[in-house]
mmCIF file with all atom_site columns, C-alpha atoms in Angstrom:
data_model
loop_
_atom_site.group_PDB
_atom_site.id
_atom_site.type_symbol
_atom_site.label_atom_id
_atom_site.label_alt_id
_atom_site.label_comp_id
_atom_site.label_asym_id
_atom_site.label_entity_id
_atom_site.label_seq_id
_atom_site.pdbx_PDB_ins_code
_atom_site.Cartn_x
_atom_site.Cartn_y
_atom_site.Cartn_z
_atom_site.occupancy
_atom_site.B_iso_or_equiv
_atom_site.pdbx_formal_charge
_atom_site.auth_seq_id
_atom_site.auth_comp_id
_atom_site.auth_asym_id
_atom_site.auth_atom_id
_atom_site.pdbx_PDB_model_num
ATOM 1   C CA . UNK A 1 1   ? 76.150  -93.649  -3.457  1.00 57.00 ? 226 UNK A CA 1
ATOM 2   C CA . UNK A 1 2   ? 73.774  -96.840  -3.121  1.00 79.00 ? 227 UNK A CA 1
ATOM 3   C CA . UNK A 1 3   ? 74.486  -99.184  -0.619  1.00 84.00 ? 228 UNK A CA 1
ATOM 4   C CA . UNK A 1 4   ? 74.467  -101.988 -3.045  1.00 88.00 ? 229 UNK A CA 1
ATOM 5   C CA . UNK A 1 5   ? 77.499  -100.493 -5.193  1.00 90.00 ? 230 UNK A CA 1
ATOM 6   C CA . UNK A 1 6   ? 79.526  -99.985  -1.937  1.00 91.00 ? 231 UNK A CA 1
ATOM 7   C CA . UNK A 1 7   ? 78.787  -103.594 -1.164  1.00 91.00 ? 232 UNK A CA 1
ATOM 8   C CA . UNK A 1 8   ? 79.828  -104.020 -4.802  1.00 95.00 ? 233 UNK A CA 1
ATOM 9   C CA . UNK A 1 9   ? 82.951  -102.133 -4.080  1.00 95.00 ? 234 UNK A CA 1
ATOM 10  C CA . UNK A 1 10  ? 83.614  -104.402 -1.243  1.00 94.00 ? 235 UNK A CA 1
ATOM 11  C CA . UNK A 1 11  ? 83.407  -107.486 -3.052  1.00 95.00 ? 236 UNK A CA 1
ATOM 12  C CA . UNK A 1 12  ? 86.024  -106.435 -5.202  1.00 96.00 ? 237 UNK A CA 1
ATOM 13  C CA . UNK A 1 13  ? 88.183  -105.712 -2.487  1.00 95.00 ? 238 UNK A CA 1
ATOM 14  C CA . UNK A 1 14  ? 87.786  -108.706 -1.031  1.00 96.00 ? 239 UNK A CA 1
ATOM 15  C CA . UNK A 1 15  ? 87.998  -110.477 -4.368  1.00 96.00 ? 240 UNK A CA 1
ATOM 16  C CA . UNK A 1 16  ? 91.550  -108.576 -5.300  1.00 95.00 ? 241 UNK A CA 1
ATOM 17  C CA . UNK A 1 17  ? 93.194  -109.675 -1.548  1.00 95.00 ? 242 UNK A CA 1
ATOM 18  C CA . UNK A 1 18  ? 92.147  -113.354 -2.171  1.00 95.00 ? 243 UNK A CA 1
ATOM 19  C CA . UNK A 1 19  ? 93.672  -113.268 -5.769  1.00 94.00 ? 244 UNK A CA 1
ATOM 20  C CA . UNK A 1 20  ? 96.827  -111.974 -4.508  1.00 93.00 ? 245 UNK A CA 1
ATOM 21  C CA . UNK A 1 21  ? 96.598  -114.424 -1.339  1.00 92.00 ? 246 UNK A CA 1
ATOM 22  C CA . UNK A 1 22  ? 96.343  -117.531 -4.173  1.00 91.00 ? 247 UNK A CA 1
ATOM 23  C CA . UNK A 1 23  ? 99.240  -116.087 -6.291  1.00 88.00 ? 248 UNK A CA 1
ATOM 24  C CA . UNK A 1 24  ? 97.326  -114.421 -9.013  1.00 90.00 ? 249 UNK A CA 1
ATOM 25  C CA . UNK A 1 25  ? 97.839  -110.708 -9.042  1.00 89.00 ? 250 UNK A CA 1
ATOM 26  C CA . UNK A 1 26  ? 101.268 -111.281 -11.074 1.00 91.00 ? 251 UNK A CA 1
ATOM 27  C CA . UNK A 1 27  ? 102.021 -109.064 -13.721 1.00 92.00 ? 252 UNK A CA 1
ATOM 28  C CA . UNK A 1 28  ? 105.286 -107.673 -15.810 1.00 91.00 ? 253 UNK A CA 1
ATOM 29  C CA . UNK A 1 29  ? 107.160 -105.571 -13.721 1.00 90.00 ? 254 UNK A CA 1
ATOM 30  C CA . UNK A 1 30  ? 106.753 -102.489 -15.324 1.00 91.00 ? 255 UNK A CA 1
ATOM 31  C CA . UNK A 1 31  ? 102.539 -103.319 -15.094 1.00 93.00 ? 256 UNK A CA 1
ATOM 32  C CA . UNK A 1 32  ? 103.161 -104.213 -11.951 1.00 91.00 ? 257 UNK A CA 1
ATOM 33  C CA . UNK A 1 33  ? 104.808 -101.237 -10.480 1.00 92.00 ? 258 UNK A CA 1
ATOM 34  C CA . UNK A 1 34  ? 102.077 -98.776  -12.311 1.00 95.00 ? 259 UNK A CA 1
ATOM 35  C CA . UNK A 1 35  ? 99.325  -100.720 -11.004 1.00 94.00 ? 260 UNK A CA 1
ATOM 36  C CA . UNK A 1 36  ? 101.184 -99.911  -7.035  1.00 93.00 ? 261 UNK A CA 1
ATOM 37  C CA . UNK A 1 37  ? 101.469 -96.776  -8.284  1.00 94.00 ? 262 UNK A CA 1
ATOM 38  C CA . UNK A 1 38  ? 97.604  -96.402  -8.983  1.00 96.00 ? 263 UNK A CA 1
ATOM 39  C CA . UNK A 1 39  ? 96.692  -98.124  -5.695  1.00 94.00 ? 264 UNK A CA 1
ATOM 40  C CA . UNK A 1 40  ? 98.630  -96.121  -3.510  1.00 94.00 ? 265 UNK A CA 1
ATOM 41  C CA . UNK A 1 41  ? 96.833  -93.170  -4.962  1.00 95.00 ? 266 UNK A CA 1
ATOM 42  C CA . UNK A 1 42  ? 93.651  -94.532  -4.486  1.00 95.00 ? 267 UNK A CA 1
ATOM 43  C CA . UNK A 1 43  ? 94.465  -95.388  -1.001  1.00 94.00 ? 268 UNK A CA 1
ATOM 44  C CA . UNK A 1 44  ? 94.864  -91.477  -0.650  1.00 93.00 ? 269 UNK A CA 1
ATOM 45  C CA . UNK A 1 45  ? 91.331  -90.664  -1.211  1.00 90.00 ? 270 UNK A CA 1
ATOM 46  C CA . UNK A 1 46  ? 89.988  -93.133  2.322   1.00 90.00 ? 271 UNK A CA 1
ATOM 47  C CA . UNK A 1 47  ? 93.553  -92.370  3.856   1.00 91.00 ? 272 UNK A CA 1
ATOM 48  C CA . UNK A 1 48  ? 93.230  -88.321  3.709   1.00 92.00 ? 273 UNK A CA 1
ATOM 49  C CA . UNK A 1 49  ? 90.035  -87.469  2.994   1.00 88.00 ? 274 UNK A CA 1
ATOM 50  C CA . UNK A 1 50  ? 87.940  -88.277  6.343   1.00 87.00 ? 275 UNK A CA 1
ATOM 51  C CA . UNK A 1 51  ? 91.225  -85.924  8.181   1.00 88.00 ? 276 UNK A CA 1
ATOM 52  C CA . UNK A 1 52  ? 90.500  -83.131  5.729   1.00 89.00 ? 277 UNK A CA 1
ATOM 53  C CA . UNK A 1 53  ? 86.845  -83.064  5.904   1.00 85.00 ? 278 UNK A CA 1
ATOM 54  C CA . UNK A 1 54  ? 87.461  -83.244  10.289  1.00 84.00 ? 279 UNK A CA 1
ATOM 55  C CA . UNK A 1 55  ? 90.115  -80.916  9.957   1.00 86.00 ? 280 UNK A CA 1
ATOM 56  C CA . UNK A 1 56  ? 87.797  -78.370  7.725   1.00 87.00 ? 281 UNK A CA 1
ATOM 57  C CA . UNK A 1 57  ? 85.178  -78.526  9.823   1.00 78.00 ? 282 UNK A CA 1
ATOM 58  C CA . UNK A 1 58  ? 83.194  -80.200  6.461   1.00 72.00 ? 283 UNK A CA 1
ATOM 59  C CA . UNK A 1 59  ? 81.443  -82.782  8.413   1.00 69.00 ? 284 UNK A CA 1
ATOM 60  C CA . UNK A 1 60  ? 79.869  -82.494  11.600  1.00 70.00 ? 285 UNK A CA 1
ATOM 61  C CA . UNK A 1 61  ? 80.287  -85.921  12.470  1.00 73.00 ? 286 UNK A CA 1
ATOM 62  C CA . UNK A 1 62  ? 80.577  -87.205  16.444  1.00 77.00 ? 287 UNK A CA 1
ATOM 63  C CA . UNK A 1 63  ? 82.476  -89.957  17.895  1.00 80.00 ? 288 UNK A CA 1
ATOM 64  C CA . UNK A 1 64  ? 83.854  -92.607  16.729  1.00 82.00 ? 289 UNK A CA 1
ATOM 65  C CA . UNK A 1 65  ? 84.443  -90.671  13.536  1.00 81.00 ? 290 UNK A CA 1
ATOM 66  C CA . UNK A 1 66  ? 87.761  -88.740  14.328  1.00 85.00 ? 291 UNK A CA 1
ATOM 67  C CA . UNK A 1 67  ? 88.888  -92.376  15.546  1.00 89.00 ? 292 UNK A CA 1
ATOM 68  C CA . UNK A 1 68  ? 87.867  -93.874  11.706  1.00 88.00 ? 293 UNK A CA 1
ATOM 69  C CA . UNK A 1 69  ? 89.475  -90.841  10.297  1.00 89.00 ? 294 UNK A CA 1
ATOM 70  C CA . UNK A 1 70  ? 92.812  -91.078  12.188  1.00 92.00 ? 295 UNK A CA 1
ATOM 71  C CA . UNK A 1 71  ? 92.462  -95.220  11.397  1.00 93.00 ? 296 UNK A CA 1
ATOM 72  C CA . UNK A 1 72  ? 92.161  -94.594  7.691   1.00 93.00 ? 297 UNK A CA 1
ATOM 73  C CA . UNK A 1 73  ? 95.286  -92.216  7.752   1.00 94.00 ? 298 UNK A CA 1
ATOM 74  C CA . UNK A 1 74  ? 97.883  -94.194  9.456   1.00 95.00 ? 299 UNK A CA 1
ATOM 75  C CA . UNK A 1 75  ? 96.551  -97.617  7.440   1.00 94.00 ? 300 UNK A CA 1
ATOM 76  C CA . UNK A 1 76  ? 97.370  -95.010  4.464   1.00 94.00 ? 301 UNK A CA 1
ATOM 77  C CA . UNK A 1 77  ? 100.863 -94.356  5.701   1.00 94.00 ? 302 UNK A CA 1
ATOM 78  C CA . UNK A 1 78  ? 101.284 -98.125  6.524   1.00 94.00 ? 303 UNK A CA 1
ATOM 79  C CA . UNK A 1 79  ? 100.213 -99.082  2.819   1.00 92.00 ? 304 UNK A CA 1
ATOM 80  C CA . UNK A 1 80  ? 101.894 -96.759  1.391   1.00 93.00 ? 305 UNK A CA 1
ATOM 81  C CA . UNK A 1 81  ? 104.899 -97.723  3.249   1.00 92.00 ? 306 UNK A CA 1
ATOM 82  C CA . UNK A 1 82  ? 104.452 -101.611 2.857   1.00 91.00 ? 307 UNK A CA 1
ATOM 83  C CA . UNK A 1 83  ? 103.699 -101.247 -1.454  1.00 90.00 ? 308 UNK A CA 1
ATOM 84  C CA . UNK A 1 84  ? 106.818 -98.920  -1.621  1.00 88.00 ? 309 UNK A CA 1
ATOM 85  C CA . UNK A 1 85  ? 108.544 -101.911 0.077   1.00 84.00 ? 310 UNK A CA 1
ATOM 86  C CA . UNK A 1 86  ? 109.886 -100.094 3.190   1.00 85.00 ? 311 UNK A CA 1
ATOM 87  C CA . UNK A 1 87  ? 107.745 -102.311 5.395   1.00 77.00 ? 312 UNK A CA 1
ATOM 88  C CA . UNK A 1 88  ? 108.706 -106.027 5.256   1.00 71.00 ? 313 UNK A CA 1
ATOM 89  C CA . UNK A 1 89  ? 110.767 -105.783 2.077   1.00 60.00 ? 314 UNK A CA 1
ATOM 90  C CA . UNK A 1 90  ? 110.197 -106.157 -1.348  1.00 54.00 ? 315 UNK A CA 1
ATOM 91  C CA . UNK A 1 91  ? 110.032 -109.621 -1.241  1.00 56.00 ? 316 UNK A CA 1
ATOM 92  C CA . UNK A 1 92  ? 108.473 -111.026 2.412   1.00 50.00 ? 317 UNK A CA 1
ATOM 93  C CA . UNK A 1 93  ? 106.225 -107.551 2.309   1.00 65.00 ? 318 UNK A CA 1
ATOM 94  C CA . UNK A 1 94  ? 103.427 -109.730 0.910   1.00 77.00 ? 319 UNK A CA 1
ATOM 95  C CA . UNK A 1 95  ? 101.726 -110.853 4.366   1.00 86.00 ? 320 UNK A CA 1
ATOM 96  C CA . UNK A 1 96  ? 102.118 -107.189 5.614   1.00 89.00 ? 321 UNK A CA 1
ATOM 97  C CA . UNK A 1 97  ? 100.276 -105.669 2.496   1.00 90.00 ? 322 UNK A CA 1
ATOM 98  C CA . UNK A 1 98  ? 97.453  -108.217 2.857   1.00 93.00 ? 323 UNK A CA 1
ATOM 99  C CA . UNK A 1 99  ? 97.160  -107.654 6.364   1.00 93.00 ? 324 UNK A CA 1
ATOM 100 C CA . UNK A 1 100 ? 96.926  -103.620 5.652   1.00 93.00 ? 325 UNK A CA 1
ATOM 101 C CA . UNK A 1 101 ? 94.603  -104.095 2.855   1.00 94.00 ? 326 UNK A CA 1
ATOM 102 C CA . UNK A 1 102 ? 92.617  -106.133 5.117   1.00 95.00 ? 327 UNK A CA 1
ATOM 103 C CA . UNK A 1 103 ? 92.326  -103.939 7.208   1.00 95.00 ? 328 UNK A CA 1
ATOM 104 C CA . UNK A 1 104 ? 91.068  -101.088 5.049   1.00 94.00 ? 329 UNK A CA 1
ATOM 105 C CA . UNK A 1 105 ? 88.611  -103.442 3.235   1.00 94.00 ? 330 UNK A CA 1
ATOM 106 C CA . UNK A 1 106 ? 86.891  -103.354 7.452   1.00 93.00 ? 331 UNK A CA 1
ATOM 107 C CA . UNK A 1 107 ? 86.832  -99.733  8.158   1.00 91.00 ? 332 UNK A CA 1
ATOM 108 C CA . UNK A 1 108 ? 85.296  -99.610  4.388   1.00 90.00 ? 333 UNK A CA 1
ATOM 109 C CA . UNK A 1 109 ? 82.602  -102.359 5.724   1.00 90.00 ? 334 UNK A CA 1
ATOM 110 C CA . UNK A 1 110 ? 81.621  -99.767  8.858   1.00 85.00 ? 335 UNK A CA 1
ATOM 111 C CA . UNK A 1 111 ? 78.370  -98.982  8.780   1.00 80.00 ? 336 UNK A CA 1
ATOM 112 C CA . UNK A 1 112 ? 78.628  -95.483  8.021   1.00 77.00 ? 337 UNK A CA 1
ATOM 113 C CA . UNK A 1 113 ? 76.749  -93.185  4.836   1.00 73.00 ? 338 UNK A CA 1
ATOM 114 C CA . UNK A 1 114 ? 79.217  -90.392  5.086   1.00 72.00 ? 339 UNK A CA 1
ATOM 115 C CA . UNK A 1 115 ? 81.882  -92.815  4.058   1.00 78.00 ? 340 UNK A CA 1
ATOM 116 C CA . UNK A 1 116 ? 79.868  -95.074  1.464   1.00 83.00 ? 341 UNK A CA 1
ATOM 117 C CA . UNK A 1 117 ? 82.171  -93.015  -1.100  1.00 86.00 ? 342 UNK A CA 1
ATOM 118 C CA . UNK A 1 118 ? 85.065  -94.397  0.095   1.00 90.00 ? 343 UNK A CA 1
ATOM 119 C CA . UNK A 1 119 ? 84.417  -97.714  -1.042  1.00 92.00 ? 344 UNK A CA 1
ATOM 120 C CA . UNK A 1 120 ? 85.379  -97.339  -4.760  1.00 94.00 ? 345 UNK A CA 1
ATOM 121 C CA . UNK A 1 121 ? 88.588  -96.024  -3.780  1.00 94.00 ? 346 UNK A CA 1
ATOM 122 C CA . UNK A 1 122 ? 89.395  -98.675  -0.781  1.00 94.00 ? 347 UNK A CA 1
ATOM 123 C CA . UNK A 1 123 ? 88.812  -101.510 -3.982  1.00 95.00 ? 348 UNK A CA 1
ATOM 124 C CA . UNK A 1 124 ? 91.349  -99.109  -6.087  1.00 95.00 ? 349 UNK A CA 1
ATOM 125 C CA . UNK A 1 125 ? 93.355  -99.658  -3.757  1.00 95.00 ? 350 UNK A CA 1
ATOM 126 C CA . UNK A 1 126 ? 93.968  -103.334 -3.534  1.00 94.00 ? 351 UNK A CA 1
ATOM 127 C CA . UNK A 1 127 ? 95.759  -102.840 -6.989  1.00 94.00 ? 352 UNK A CA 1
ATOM 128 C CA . UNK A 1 128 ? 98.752  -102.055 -5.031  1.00 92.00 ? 353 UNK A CA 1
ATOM 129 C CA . UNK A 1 129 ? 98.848  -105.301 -3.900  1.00 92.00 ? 354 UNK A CA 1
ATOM 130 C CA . UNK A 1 130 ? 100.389 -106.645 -7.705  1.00 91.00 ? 355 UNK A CA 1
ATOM 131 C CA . UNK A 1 131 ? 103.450 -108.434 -7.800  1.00 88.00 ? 356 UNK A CA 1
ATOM 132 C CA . UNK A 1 132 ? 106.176 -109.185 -10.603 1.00 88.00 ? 357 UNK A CA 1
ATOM 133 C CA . UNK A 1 133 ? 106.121 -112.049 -12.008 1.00 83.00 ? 358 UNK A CA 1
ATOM 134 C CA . UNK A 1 134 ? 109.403 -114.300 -10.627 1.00 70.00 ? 359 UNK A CA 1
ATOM 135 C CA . UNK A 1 135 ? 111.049 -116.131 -12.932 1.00 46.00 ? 360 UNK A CA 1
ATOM 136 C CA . UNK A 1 136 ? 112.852 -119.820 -12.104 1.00 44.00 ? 361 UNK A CA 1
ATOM 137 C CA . UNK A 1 137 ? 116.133 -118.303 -10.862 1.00 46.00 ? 362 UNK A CA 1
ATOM 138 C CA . UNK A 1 138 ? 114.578 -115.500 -8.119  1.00 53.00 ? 363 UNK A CA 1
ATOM 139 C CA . UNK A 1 139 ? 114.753 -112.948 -10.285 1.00 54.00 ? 364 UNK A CA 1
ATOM 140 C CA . UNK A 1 140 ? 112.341 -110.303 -11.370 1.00 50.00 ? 365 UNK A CA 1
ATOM 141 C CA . UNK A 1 141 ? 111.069 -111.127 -14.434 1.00 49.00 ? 366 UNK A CA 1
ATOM 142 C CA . UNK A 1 142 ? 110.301 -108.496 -17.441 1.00 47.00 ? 367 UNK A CA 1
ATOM 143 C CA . UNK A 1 143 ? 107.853 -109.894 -19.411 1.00 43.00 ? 368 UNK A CA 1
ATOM 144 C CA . UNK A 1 144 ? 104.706 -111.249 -18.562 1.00 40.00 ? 369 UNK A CA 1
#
């Protein structure tokens, strides 16, 4: 992959974590929790994919990479853990998710060809950071 698209990639990271940090990645509930749904799946490809390749021997890469590849797995588990809500709640999970995401969006910025791929899915990702809208009263609202 060109460096350019993974730098494109990255800007739409970045640009999906500052919509959700200014309110903006609200959507019907049912939209909302397919769109987690997606971005915890993309989150799978950077999150297992670097293990799997060190595990099989795929990539004869040298240090710091089993260090990346362990980083992108347990920031997996954590986002996985924060969009299903288990981490910080449903409701105050928001910070946590952003944080995670955050973080993912860096090891996607590391300077490193082998993982240029991972960039598409690492902006995937960042769907999972969609919210219902809330209507007046606290509650989750059903239409959009």
């Amino acid at each position: 992959m060109p460096i350019l698209a993974s730098y494109f990639f990255l800007a739409v990271a970045v640009t999906l974590l500052l919509m959700d940090a200014t309110g903006q990645m609200r959507f019907s509930a049912g939209a909302a929790r397919r769109l987690r749904a997606v971005g915890v799946v993309a989150a799978g490809g950077p999150g297992l994919a670097p293990v799997a390749a060190l595990l099989t021997g795929r990539l004869e890469m040298g240090w710091p990479f089993p260090l990346i590849a362990l980083a992108y797995l347990g920031l997996f588990l954590a986002w996985t853990a924060a969009v299903a809500g288990w981490l910080g709640g449903p409701r105050g999970g928001g910070g946590l998710r952003r944080t995670i995401y955050a973080a993912l969006i860096f090891l996607a910025a590391l300077p490193s060809a082998a993982l240029l791929v991972l960039t598409p899915f690492v902006a995937i990702a960042g769907l999972g950071l969609a919210r219902p809208h809330v209507e007046q009263d606290g509650r989750v609202g059903r239409s959009g």
